Coordinates of C-alpha atoms in Angstrom, one line a residue:
Chain D
M280 CA 8.5 18.9 2.5
S281 CA 10.4 16.0 3.4
L282 CA 12.5 14.6 0.8
T283 CA 11.9 11.4 -0.6
V284 CA 12.4 9.9 -4.0
F285 CA 9.0 11.1 -5.0
T286 CA 9.8 14.7 -4.2
Q287 CA 13.3 14.6 -5.9
T288 CA 11.0 13.5 -9.2
A289 CA 8.7 15.7 -8.7
Q290 CA 11.3 19.0 -8.3
H291 CA 13.1 17.5 -11.6
E292 CA 13.5 20.1 -14.2
R293 CA 11.5 18.2 -16.8
F294 CA 8.9 17.0 -14.5
S295 CA 5.7 19.2 -14.1
F296 CA 2.9 18.6 -12.3
H297 CA -0.7 19.4 -13.4
G298 CA -3.4 18.6 -10.6
N299 CA -7.0 19.6 -10.6
V300 CA -7.8 17.8 -14.5
N301 CA -10.4 15.4 -14.7
V302 CA -8.9 13.6 -17.8
G303 CA -11.6 12.1 -19.9
K304 CA -13.9 15.0 -19.2
D305 CA -11.7 18.5 -19.2
V306 CA -9.4 17.0 -21.5
T307 CA -9.5 13.6 -23.8
I308 CA -6.9 11.6 -24.1
D309 CA -6.9 12.2 -28.2
E310 CA -6.0 15.9 -27.3
L311 CA -3.4 14.6 -25.2
R312 CA -1.5 12.4 -27.5
Q313 CA -1.8 15.1 -30.1
A314 CA 0.2 17.2 -27.6
Y315 CA 2.9 14.5 -26.7
H316 CA 5.0 12.0 -28.0
A317 CA 3.4 9.4 -25.8
V318 CA 1.3 9.2 -22.9
V319 CA 1.2 7.1 -20.1
L320 CA -2.2 5.7 -17.9
S321 CA -1.2 5.2 -14.4
Y322 CA -4.4 5.9 -12.9
G323 CA -5.2 2.8 -10.7
A324 CA -8.2 1.1 -9.6
E325 CA -10.5 3.5 -8.0
G326 CA -13.7 1.5 -8.5
N327 CA -14.4 -1.5 -6.6
R328 CA -16.1 -5.1 -7.3
S329 CA -19.4 -5.6 -5.8
M330 CA -20.2 -9.0 -4.2
G331 CA -23.7 -9.1 -6.4
I332 CA -25.9 -10.4 -3.6
P333 CA -29.2 -9.2 -2.5
G334 CA -29.2 -7.0 0.3
E335 CA -25.7 -5.4 -1.1
D336 CA -27.5 -1.7 -0.9
L337 CA -29.0 -2.0 2.4
P338 CA -28.1 0.5 4.8
G339 CA -24.9 -1.0 6.9
V340 CA -23.3 -2.7 3.7
F341 CA -20.2 -0.5 2.8
S342 CA -17.3 -1.4 0.3
A343 CA -14.2 -1.1 1.7
K344 CA -13.0 1.7 -0.8
D345 CA -15.8 3.5 0.7
F346 CA -15.2 3.0 4.2
V347 CA -11.1 3.3 3.8
G348 CA -11.8 6.5 1.9
W349 CA -14.1 7.6 5.1
Y350 CA -11.1 6.9 7.6
N351 CA -8.4 8.2 5.3
G352 CA -10.1 11.6 4.5
L353 CA -11.0 11.5 1.1
P354 CA -13.4 14.2 0.1
C355 CA -16.1 12.0 -1.8
N356 CA -16.5 9.5 1.7
K357 CA -16.7 12.4 4.2
E358 CA -20.6 12.0 4.6
L359 CA -20.3 8.3 4.8
H360 CA -21.5 8.3 8.7
P361 CA -21.0 4.9 9.3
D362 CA -23.0 3.4 12.1
L363 CA -20.8 1.6 14.4
S364 CA -23.5 0.9 17.3
C365 CA -23.4 -2.8 16.8
E366 CA -21.8 -5.9 18.3
T367 CA -20.5 -7.3 15.4
A368 CA -18.5 -6.3 11.8
V369 CA -18.1 -8.8 9.1
I370 CA -15.6 -8.2 6.6
L371 CA -16.0 -10.1 3.1
G372 CA -12.2 -10.9 2.1
Q373 CA -9.0 -11.3 3.5
G374 CA -6.4 -9.1 1.4
N375 CA -4.6 -6.7 3.2
V376 CA -7.1 -3.8 2.9
A377 CA -9.6 -6.4 4.6
L378 CA -6.9 -6.4 7.7
D379 CA -6.5 -2.7 7.6
V380 CA -10.4 -2.3 8.5
A381 CA -10.1 -4.5 11.0
R382 CA -7.3 -2.8 12.8
I383 CA -9.0 0.3 12.4
L384 CA -12.1 -1.0 14.0
L385 CA -10.5 -2.4 16.6
A386 CA -7.5 -0.5 17.6
P387 CA -7.7 1.5 20.7
V388 CA -8.3 5.1 20.6
E389 CA -4.8 5.9 22.3
M390 CA -3.3 4.3 19.2
L391 CA -5.5 6.3 16.8
K392 CA -5.1 9.6 17.9
E393 CA -1.4 9.9 16.9
T394 CA -2.1 8.9 13.2
D395 CA -3.7 11.0 10.3
I396 CA -6.8 9.6 10.8
T397 CA -9.7 12.3 10.1
Q398 CA -10.8 13.6 13.2
N399 CA -14.7 12.9 12.2
S400 CA -14.0 9.1 12.1
L401 CA -11.7 9.3 15.2
E402 CA -14.7 10.7 17.0
A403 CA -17.1 8.3 15.6
L404 CA -14.5 5.0 16.4
A405 CA -14.1 6.5 19.8
N406 CA -18.0 6.0 19.9
S407 CA -18.0 2.6 18.6
K408 CA -19.8 -0.1 19.8
V409 CA -18.3 -2.4 17.3
R410 CA -16.3 -5.4 19.9
R411 CA -16.2 -8.1 17.0
V412 CA -14.8 -8.3 13.9
L413 CA -14.8 -11.6 11.6
I414 CA -12.9 -11.3 8.5
V415 CA -13.9 -14.1 5.7
G416 CA -12.5 -15.9 3.0
R417 CA -14.0 -18.2 0.5
R418 CA -10.9 -20.5 0.3
G419 CA -8.5 -21.8 3.4
P420 CA -5.8 -20.7 5.4
L421 CA -3.1 -21.4 2.9
Q422 CA -4.3 -19.4 0.3
I423 CA -5.6 -16.6 2.4
A424 CA -4.2 -12.9 0.5
C425 CA -3.2 -10.5 2.9
T426 CA 0.9 -10.5 4.1
I427 CA 2.3 -10.9 7.1
K428 CA 3.1 -7.3 8.3
E429 CA -0.7 -6.8 8.1
L430 CA -1.3 -10.0 9.7
R431 CA 0.9 -9.1 12.7
E432 CA -0.3 -5.9 13.2
M433 CA -3.7 -7.7 14.0
V434 CA -1.8 -10.5 16.2
N435 CA -0.3 -7.3 18.2
L436 CA -3.0 -5.3 18.6
P437 CA -3.3 -4.2 22.3
K438 CA -6.3 -5.2 24.4
V439 CA -7.6 -7.5 21.3
R440 CA -7.8 -11.2 21.4
A441 CA -7.9 -13.6 18.6
D442 CA -11.2 -15.9 18.2
M443 CA -10.3 -18.8 15.6
L444 CA -11.9 -21.7 14.8
P445 CA -9.3 -24.4 15.0
A446 CA -11.1 -26.7 12.7
D447 CA -10.2 -24.4 9.8
F448 CA -6.8 -25.3 10.1
K449 CA -6.9 -28.9 9.7
G450 CA -3.8 -30.5 8.0
I451 CA -2.4 -27.3 8.0
A452 CA 0.8 -28.0 10.4
E453 CA 1.8 -31.3 8.3
V454 CA 2.5 -29.0 5.0
L455 CA 4.2 -26.0 6.6
K456 CA 7.8 -27.0 6.0
D457 CA 7.3 -27.2 2.4
L458 CA 5.9 -23.9 2.0
P459 CA 8.2 -21.1 0.3
R460 CA 9.3 -18.6 3.3
P461 CA 6.8 -16.1 3.2
R462 CA 3.9 -18.4 2.6
K463 CA 5.2 -20.6 5.7
R464 CA 5.9 -17.7 8.1
L465 CA 2.5 -16.1 7.4
T466 CA 0.9 -19.4 8.1
E467 CA 2.7 -20.0 11.1
L468 CA 2.0 -16.7 12.6
M469 CA -1.9 -17.7 12.0
M470 CA -1.2 -20.9 13.5
K471 CA 0.2 -19.2 16.6
A472 CA -2.8 -16.9 16.8
V473 CA -5.2 -19.8 16.7
K474 CA -2.9 -21.6 19.9
E475 CA -2.4 -18.7 21.9
G476 CA -5.3 -16.5 21.4
G477 CA -4.3 -13.5 23.0
D478 CA -5.8 -11.7 26.7
D479 CA -8.6 -13.7 27.6
K480 CA -9.9 -10.6 29.4
A481 CA -9.7 -8.4 26.5
E482 CA -13.4 -6.7 25.4
K483 CA -12.5 -6.8 21.7
C484 CA -12.1 -10.0 19.6
W485 CA -11.4 -10.5 15.6
G486 CA -11.3 -13.8 14.1
L487 CA -10.5 -15.2 10.5
R488 CA -13.3 -17.3 8.9
F489 CA -12.6 -19.4 5.9
F490 CA -14.6 -21.5 3.4
R491 CA -17.3 -19.2 3.3
S492 CA -18.7 -16.8 0.9
P493 CA -21.5 -14.1 1.2
V494 CA -25.0 -14.8 -0.7
E495 CA -27.4 -12.7 1.0
V496 CA -27.3 -9.6 3.0
L497 CA -30.4 -9.9 5.8
A498 CA -32.2 -7.4 6.6
G499 CA -34.1 -7.1 10.2
A500 CA -38.0 -7.1 10.4
D501 CA -38.4 -3.8 9.2
G502 CA -36.4 -4.8 6.4
K503 CA -34.7 -1.4 6.5
R504 CA -31.0 -2.5 7.4
A505 CA -28.2 -5.3 7.5
T506 CA -28.7 -7.2 10.7
G507 CA -26.9 -10.2 9.6
I508 CA -25.2 -11.9 6.2
R509 CA -25.8 -15.2 5.0
L510 CA -22.5 -17.3 4.1
A511 CA -22.2 -20.5 1.7
L512 CA -19.9 -23.1 3.2
N513 CA -17.2 -24.1 0.7
K514 CA -14.8 -26.9 0.3
L515 CA -12.0 -27.0 -1.3
E516 CA -10.6 -28.9 -4.4
G517 CA -7.1 -28.9 -5.2
S518 CA -4.2 -27.4 -3.1
G519 CA -1.8 -24.0 -3.1
E520 CA -2.7 -21.3 -4.7
S521 CA -4.9 -22.4 -7.4
A522 CA -6.9 -24.2 -4.9
R523 CA -10.7 -23.6 -5.9
A524 CA -13.7 -23.1 -3.6
E525 CA -16.8 -25.4 -4.3
V526 CA -20.0 -25.1 -3.1
T527 CA -21.4 -27.6 -0.5
G528 CA -24.9 -26.6 -0.4
Q529 CA -24.5 -25.6 3.5
T530 CA -25.1 -22.1 4.6
E531 CA -24.5 -20.2 7.9
D532 CA -26.3 -17.0 9.3
V533 CA -24.1 -14.4 10.9
D534 CA -25.6 -11.6 13.1
C535 CA -23.9 -8.3 12.6
G536 CA -24.6 -4.6 11.8
L537 CA -22.0 -3.5 9.9
I538 CA -20.9 -5.2 6.8
I539 CA -17.6 -4.2 4.7
S540 CA -16.9 -5.8 1.2
S541 CA -13.3 -5.8 0.7
I542 CA -13.3 -8.2 -2.3
G543 CA -11.0 -6.3 -4.8
Y544 CA -10.5 -2.8 -6.4
K545 CA -11.8 -2.1 -9.8
S546 CA -10.2 0.1 -12.6
I547 CA -12.7 1.9 -14.7
P548 CA -12.8 3.2 -18.5
I549 CA -11.1 6.7 -18.7
D550 CA -12.0 7.6 -22.1
P551 CA -14.0 6.0 -24.8
A552 CA -11.2 6.4 -27.0
V553 CA -9.0 4.3 -24.9
P554 CA -9.5 0.5 -25.3
F555 CA -10.9 -1.4 -22.2
D556 CA -11.2 -4.9 -21.2
P557 CA -14.8 -5.1 -18.7
R558 CA -14.0 -8.6 -17.8
R559 CA -10.3 -7.8 -16.5
A560 CA -11.3 -4.5 -15.7
I561 CA -7.7 -3.5 -17.5
V562 CA -6.6 -1.7 -20.5
P563 CA -5.9 -4.0 -22.7
N564 CA -2.0 -3.8 -23.4
E565 CA 1.1 -5.8 -24.6
M566 CA 3.8 -5.2 -22.1
G567 CA 2.2 -1.8 -21.2
R568 CA 1.8 -0.9 -24.8
V569 CA -1.8 -0.4 -25.1
Q570 CA -3.6 -2.3 -27.8
D571 CA -4.1 -0.6 -31.3
T572 CA -2.9 2.6 -30.1
A573 CA 0.3 3.9 -30.9
G574 CA 2.1 6.2 -28.2
L575 CA -0.4 5.2 -25.6
Y576 CA 1.0 3.0 -22.6
C577 CA -0.1 2.1 -19.3
S578 CA 1.8 1.0 -15.7
G579 CA 0.5 -0.2 -12.6
W580 CA -3.0 -1.6 -11.6
V581 CA -4.7 -0.2 -14.4
K582 CA -2.1 -2.3 -16.7
R583 CA -2.2 -5.6 -14.7
G584 CA -5.4 -5.6 -12.3
P585 CA -5.4 -4.2 -8.4
T586 CA -3.0 -6.6 -6.7
G587 CA 0.6 -6.1 -5.4
V588 CA 2.6 -4.2 -3.2
I589 CA 4.7 -1.2 -3.5
A590 CA 7.6 -3.2 -5.3
T591 CA 5.5 -4.6 -7.5
T592 CA 3.7 -2.0 -9.0
M593 CA 6.9 0.1 -8.6
N594 CA 8.9 -2.3 -10.6
D595 CA 6.0 -2.5 -12.9
S596 CA 6.4 0.9 -14.0
F597 CA 9.7 0.9 -14.3
D598 CA 9.3 -1.7 -16.7
T599 CA 6.8 0.5 -19.0
A600 CA 9.3 3.3 -19.2
R601 CA 11.7 1.0 -20.6
V602 CA 9.3 -0.4 -23.2
L603 CA 8.7 3.5 -23.7
I604 CA 12.4 4.5 -24.2
Q605 CA 12.8 1.2 -26.1
D606 CA 10.5 2.5 -28.7
M607 CA 11.9 5.7 -28.7
E608 CA 15.3 4.0 -29.8
D609 CA 13.6 1.7 -32.4
G610 CA 11.7 4.4 -34.0
K611 CA 8.4 3.0 -33.1
L612 CA 7.3 6.4 -31.8
D613 CA 7.6 9.0 -34.5
L614 CA 10.1 11.6 -33.0
S615 CA 10.2 13.4 -36.1
V616 CA 7.1 15.5 -35.5
N617 CA 7.1 18.5 -32.9
K618 CA 4.8 18.3 -30.5
P619 CA 3.9 21.4 -28.4
G620 CA 3.3 19.8 -24.7
A621 CA 1.9 21.0 -21.9
K622 CA 1.6 24.6 -22.9
A623 CA -0.9 23.3 -25.7
I624 CA -2.9 21.6 -22.8
T625 CA -2.8 24.2 -20.2
A626 CA -4.3 26.6 -23.0
L627 CA -7.0 24.1 -23.8
L628 CA -8.1 23.9 -20.6
Q629 CA -8.2 27.8 -19.8
T630 CA -10.5 28.1 -22.5
R631 CA -12.7 25.4 -20.5
G632 CA -12.3 27.1 -17.3
V633 CA -10.2 24.6 -15.9
R634 CA -7.1 26.1 -13.7
T635 CA -4.3 23.6 -12.7
V636 CA -2.7 23.2 -9.6
L637 CA 1.1 22.9 -9.8
F638 CA 3.3 21.1 -7.3
S639 CA 4.3 24.1 -5.7
Q640 CA 0.9 24.6 -4.9
W641 CA -0.1 21.3 -3.9
E642 CA 3.0 21.8 -1.5
K643 CA 0.7 24.4 -0.1
I644 CA -2.0 22.2 0.8
N645 CA 0.1 19.5 2.3
A646 CA 2.1 22.3 4.5
E647 CA -1.4 23.4 5.6
E648 CA -2.4 19.7 6.8
E649 CA 0.7 19.3 8.3
K650 CA 0.2 22.8 10.3
R651 CA -3.6 21.7 11.0
G652 CA -2.1 18.7 12.6
R653 CA 0.5 20.2 14.7
S654 CA -2.3 21.7 17.1
L655 CA -3.7 18.1 17.3
G656 CA -0.5 16.1 18.1
K657 CA -1.2 14.6 14.7
P658 CA 1.2 14.5 11.5
R659 CA -1.5 16.3 9.8
E660 CA -5.0 16.5 9.5
K661 CA -6.6 16.6 6.4
L662 CA -8.8 18.7 4.4
L663 CA -12.1 17.5 3.3
D664 CA -13.3 20.1 1.0
V665 CA -12.0 20.2 -2.5
D666 CA -12.8 23.8 -2.6
E667 CA -11.2 24.5 0.5
M668 CA -7.9 22.8 -1.0
L669 CA -8.2 24.9 -4.5
K670 CA -8.2 28.1 -2.3
I671 CA -5.2 27.3 -0.4
A672 CA -3.4 26.2 -3.7
W673 CA -4.1 29.2 -5.5
S674 CA -3.6 31.9 -2.3
Chain B
M283 CA 1.4 12.4 -5.8
L284 CA 1.7 8.6 -5.3
A285 CA 0.1 8.1 -8.9
Q286 CA -1.7 4.6 -8.6
Q287 CA -0.8 4.1 -5.2
D288 CA -3.4 6.5 -3.9
S289 CA -5.9 3.8 -2.4
M290 CA -2.9 1.9 -0.8
A291 CA -1.0 5.2 0.2
F292 CA -4.1 6.2 2.4
R293 CA -3.9 3.1 3.8
K294 CA -0.2 3.0 4.5
C295 CA -0.8 6.4 6.1
V296 CA -2.6 5.5 8.7
Q297 CA -1.1 1.9 9.0
V298 CA 2.1 3.3 9.5
L299 CA 1.6 5.4 12.0
L300 CA -0.4 3.1 14.0
R301 CA 2.8 0.8 14.1
S302 CA 5.0 3.9 15.3
S303 CA 2.3 4.2 18.2
L304 CA 2.8 0.7 18.9
A305 CA 6.4 0.1 18.8
P306 CA 6.8 1.6 22.4
G307 CA 4.5 -0.8 24.0
S308 CA 6.0 -3.7 22.2
T309 CA 8.4 -6.2 24.2
R310 CA 10.0 -7.7 21.1
T311 CA 10.9 -3.9 19.8
H312 CA 14.3 -3.4 18.7
P313 CA 16.0 -0.2 19.6
R314 CA 16.7 1.0 16.2
F315 CA 13.3 0.5 15.1
L316 CA 12.1 3.0 17.2
H317 CA 14.8 5.4 15.9
T318 CA 14.1 5.1 12.2
V319 CA 10.4 4.8 12.4
P320 CA 9.6 8.3 14.2
R321 CA 7.0 10.0 12.1
L322 CA 5.7 8.9 8.5
C323 CA 7.3 11.8 7.2
S324 CA 10.5 12.7 9.0
Q325 CA 14.0 11.4 8.2
S326 CA 17.3 10.1 10.4
Q327 CA 18.2 12.1 13.5
T328 CA 21.6 13.1 12.6
D329 CA 22.3 16.5 11.1
G330 CA 25.6 15.4 9.3
S331 CA 27.7 18.1 10.9
S332 CA 29.3 15.8 13.2
G333 CA 30.4 12.1 13.3
S334 CA 33.1 10.3 11.6
K335 CA 32.9 9.9 7.9
V336 CA 32.7 6.6 6.4
L337 CA 33.2 5.4 2.9
V338 CA 30.5 3.3 1.4
H339 CA 30.1 2.1 -1.9
F340 CA 26.8 1.5 -3.6
V341 CA 26.2 -0.7 -6.7
N342 CA 22.8 0.0 -8.4
Q343 CA 20.9 -2.1 -11.0
S344 CA 22.9 -1.3 -13.8
G345 CA 26.5 -2.5 -11.8
V346 CA 27.3 1.4 -11.7
K347 CA 29.2 2.3 -8.6
S348 CA 28.9 5.5 -6.7
S349 CA 31.4 5.8 -3.8
V350 CA 30.2 8.4 -1.2
F351 CA 31.4 9.3 1.9
V352 CA 28.5 9.1 4.7
T353 CA 28.1 10.3 8.4
E354 CA 28.2 7.8 11.2
G355 CA 24.4 7.4 12.7
E356 CA 22.9 7.7 9.0
T357 CA 20.9 5.0 7.8
L358 CA 21.5 3.6 4.4
L359 CA 18.3 5.2 3.1
D360 CA 19.1 8.3 4.0
V361 CA 22.6 8.4 2.5
V362 CA 20.7 7.2 -0.8
I363 CA 18.4 10.3 -0.8
K364 CA 20.6 13.2 0.6
K365 CA 23.3 12.0 -1.9
N366 CA 20.5 12.0 -4.5
L367 CA 22.1 8.3 -5.7
D368 CA 21.1 6.8 -9.3
I369 CA 19.4 4.1 -7.7
S370 CA 15.4 3.9 -9.1
G371 CA 12.6 4.3 -6.3
F372 CA 14.5 3.9 -3.8
G373 CA 12.8 4.2 0.0
A374 CA 9.2 4.7 -1.2
C375 CA 7.7 4.3 2.3
E376 CA 10.1 6.6 3.8
G377 CA 11.9 4.1 6.1
T378 CA 9.1 3.2 7.7
L379 CA 9.2 -0.6 7.2
A380 CA 6.1 -0.7 4.7
C381 CA 7.7 -1.7 1.4
S382 CA 10.8 -3.6 0.0
T383 CA 12.1 -0.7 -2.2
C384 CA 15.5 0.1 -0.3
H385 CA 16.7 -3.6 -0.1
L386 CA 20.5 -3.9 -0.4
I387 CA 22.7 -6.7 -0.8
F388 CA 25.7 -7.0 1.9
E389 CA 29.0 -8.6 1.3
E390 CA 28.9 -11.8 4.0
S391 CA 31.5 -10.4 6.6
V392 CA 29.6 -7.2 6.7
Y393 CA 26.1 -8.8 6.7
D394 CA 27.2 -10.8 9.9
K395 CA 28.1 -8.0 12.0
L396 CA 24.9 -6.1 11.2
E397 CA 22.1 -5.5 14.4
P398 CA 20.0 -8.6 14.1
V399 CA 17.3 -8.3 12.1
V400 CA 13.6 -8.2 13.5
D401 CA 10.5 -9.4 12.4
E402 CA 8.8 -6.4 11.2
E403 CA 12.0 -6.2 8.6
V404 CA 11.8 -10.0 7.6
D405 CA 8.2 -9.6 7.2
M406 CA 9.0 -6.8 4.3
L407 CA 12.2 -8.9 2.8
D408 CA 9.7 -11.4 2.7
L409 CA 8.1 -9.5 -0.3
A410 CA 11.6 -8.3 -1.9
Y411 CA 12.8 -9.2 -5.2
G412 CA 16.1 -10.9 -5.6
L413 CA 16.0 -11.8 -1.8
T414 CA 19.7 -13.4 -0.8
K415 CA 20.8 -14.6 2.4
T416 CA 23.1 -11.4 2.9
S417 CA 19.9 -8.9 2.4
R418 CA 18.8 -6.5 4.5
L419 CA 16.8 -3.2 4.2
G420 CA 18.7 -0.1 4.1
C421 CA 16.4 2.1 6.3
Q422 CA 17.3 -0.4 9.2
V423 CA 21.0 -0.5 8.6
T424 CA 23.0 2.6 10.3
V425 CA 26.4 3.6 9.2
E426 CA 29.1 2.5 11.7
R427 CA 33.0 3.3 11.7
W428 CA 33.5 -0.4 11.0
M429 CA 31.4 -0.3 7.7
D430 CA 34.4 2.0 6.3
G431 CA 34.8 0.5 2.8
M432 CA 32.2 -1.6 2.4
T433 CA 30.0 -2.1 -0.8
V434 CA 26.4 -2.7 -1.2
H435 CA 24.6 -3.9 -4.2
V436 CA 21.2 -2.9 -5.3
P437 CA 19.4 -6.3 -6.5
Q438 CA 19.1 -7.2 -10.1
G439 CA 17.3 -10.0 -11.9
I440 CA 13.5 -8.1 -11.3
K441 CA 12.0 -9.9 -14.1
D442 CA 13.2 -13.2 -12.8
Q443 CA 11.1 -12.8 -9.5
R444 CA 8.1 -11.5 -10.9
G445 CA 6.9 -15.0 -11.3
K446 CA 7.7 -16.2 -7.4
Q447 CA 6.3 -13.2 -6.0
E448 CA 2.7 -13.5 -8.2
A449 CA 2.4 -16.9 -6.7
V450 CA 2.3 -15.5 -3.3
S451 CA -0.6 -13.2 -4.4
N452 CA 0.1 -10.3 -2.6
K453 CA -1.8 -6.9 -2.2

C-alpha cells in the first residue's frame, strides 16, 4: 500500500480501525461514550439538499451525490442506470462537484479509460449521446462556487468547446483588478473561455449559465420522464460574496433529458441521543465541543457544514483535536475513571452478530481492487458489492 | 479511510487520474508535472540508493526543526513521508496537485532558483493557508545539489487565514 500521511496514521500503534459497523444501529453513541473518554464525530455529509421543485422525482433527474456515487463505484448507486441517450444535460449548481459531473459527461472515453471509474459507467459513457452540458447557477460569475482547478479542467477538455453567454459577463472586466488573487484568476479564466470558446469543430460543448434558479422539471406529453427544466431568471442585489439573487418573475424553459442537482451535500443525524440542528444540518457545537454533551466532539463537514477543500477540513480536524487535548489538560474530561475502550465495543458487537473489519483486512480489499485494475490498465477496479468486499476482507 | 472526505475523495480519485492522462497532450505541461503525477497511488521514481545526499532543514508549524539528508531527485513531499517528519497532514492528495497541504515556504534566494511554477500549481497555492511570496508546493519541488543546507518552513497562522478562505466560498 502506498505510503501516505493516512497510512502512517493507520499503522500507528495507538490507532485501530473497526470497519463494517453502523453507528446508531449496531452500537449507540451512548455505548461508545461509556467505553471511551472522548468520542469524535467526523462522519461528513452523506445526504444531499433537494431542489424542492415539482417534477424532481421524475426519471431523468438525479442528485449529484447519486450520480457521482454511480461513476465512483459506491455500492448503493450501482443500479442507478442513468439514461444518457439525450443530447442536453443540465446541472444545477456550480460548485466543484457540478464541474466534476460535467467533466465526466463530456471527457473523451480514451481519457476515462485509464482512471478508476467503474467499468459499468465507462461502458455507459462510451455509448452516451450527451453532447451539451449546461451548468446553472443562481447568481453571477463573481459568485461562482467552484475553484479554478476544476474550471481549468473543463476549459482544457479535448474535443469540447465552451459555449458561454457574453451578456452574463457584463461589467466583470472592470472589477477584475480589485479582486483577491484566487477570485481574480478564476474570473480571468472564465472570461478567457467566453472570448476564445475553443475548437469550433468540436462536437461537444459545455457552458455556464448564470442568474437562473430551477422552478420546475418538465415532463413530456406522456408525463413519464423529464424532458426539460423551467428556470427562473434572477437579478443580483449587492455584490461580492454576499450578493443575493432576487426574482424577476421571468422564466425560461430548457429542453434536456438529464438533470443533475448539485446544490450541496447535507449531514444526517447519526443517533437520537446526539443534538442535531436540522436547519443547518450540522451537530450544534462550540469549537467542536458538542452542545450539552461532555466528552463528545465533532469535526469537518458535520461540524461546519458541507463546504471546504482538503486543507480547510483537515485544519478543522486539527482544531478539534487541539480542543480535545486542551479539555484533557484543563480537567474538563474526567480521566480519573478507567474506560474499557475497543474491547468492550467489539465484545458488544459480537453479541449482536456484527463482525468488524480491521485495517489489515481493509488492505486486502484495497489490494484486490488494485489487482483487478491491473489487468484492465486501470489503477484499480472497484468492488461494487459489500458482501464480496467482506468475503475478501475476512479471507 | 479518508474519514469525512469520502465524497470528495471519490471525486478526486477519478478527477486526478483524468489529469494524469491529460498531461501528455497539454502543451503547457511542465516536465516535472508529468514526473510527479504518474498515478494516484505511487510516489517518486527514485529508489534513493543512488544520487548525492543533500542536507535540508524543515521547520514545522510549532517551530521545531528537523534536519535530514535527502537524495537528489526526490520531491520534498517524498522526503517528508519517507523520513516520517513531524508535519501534520502533509501531502493528503499524494502529490497529484489536488490539495495544498504540502505547502512550504522557501528562503528567497532558493525560491528564485526553483523551476518556474505552472498554472496548475498556482491554482492549488491559491487555496493554501498562509500563502507568501516564496511559497511552493512540496510535491512540485525536486531536491537538487545546490539546495544543500536550505531551510524550508511549514506555514503557521492557520486560524488567521480561515476568515479569508471562507470568503472565497470554496468547496
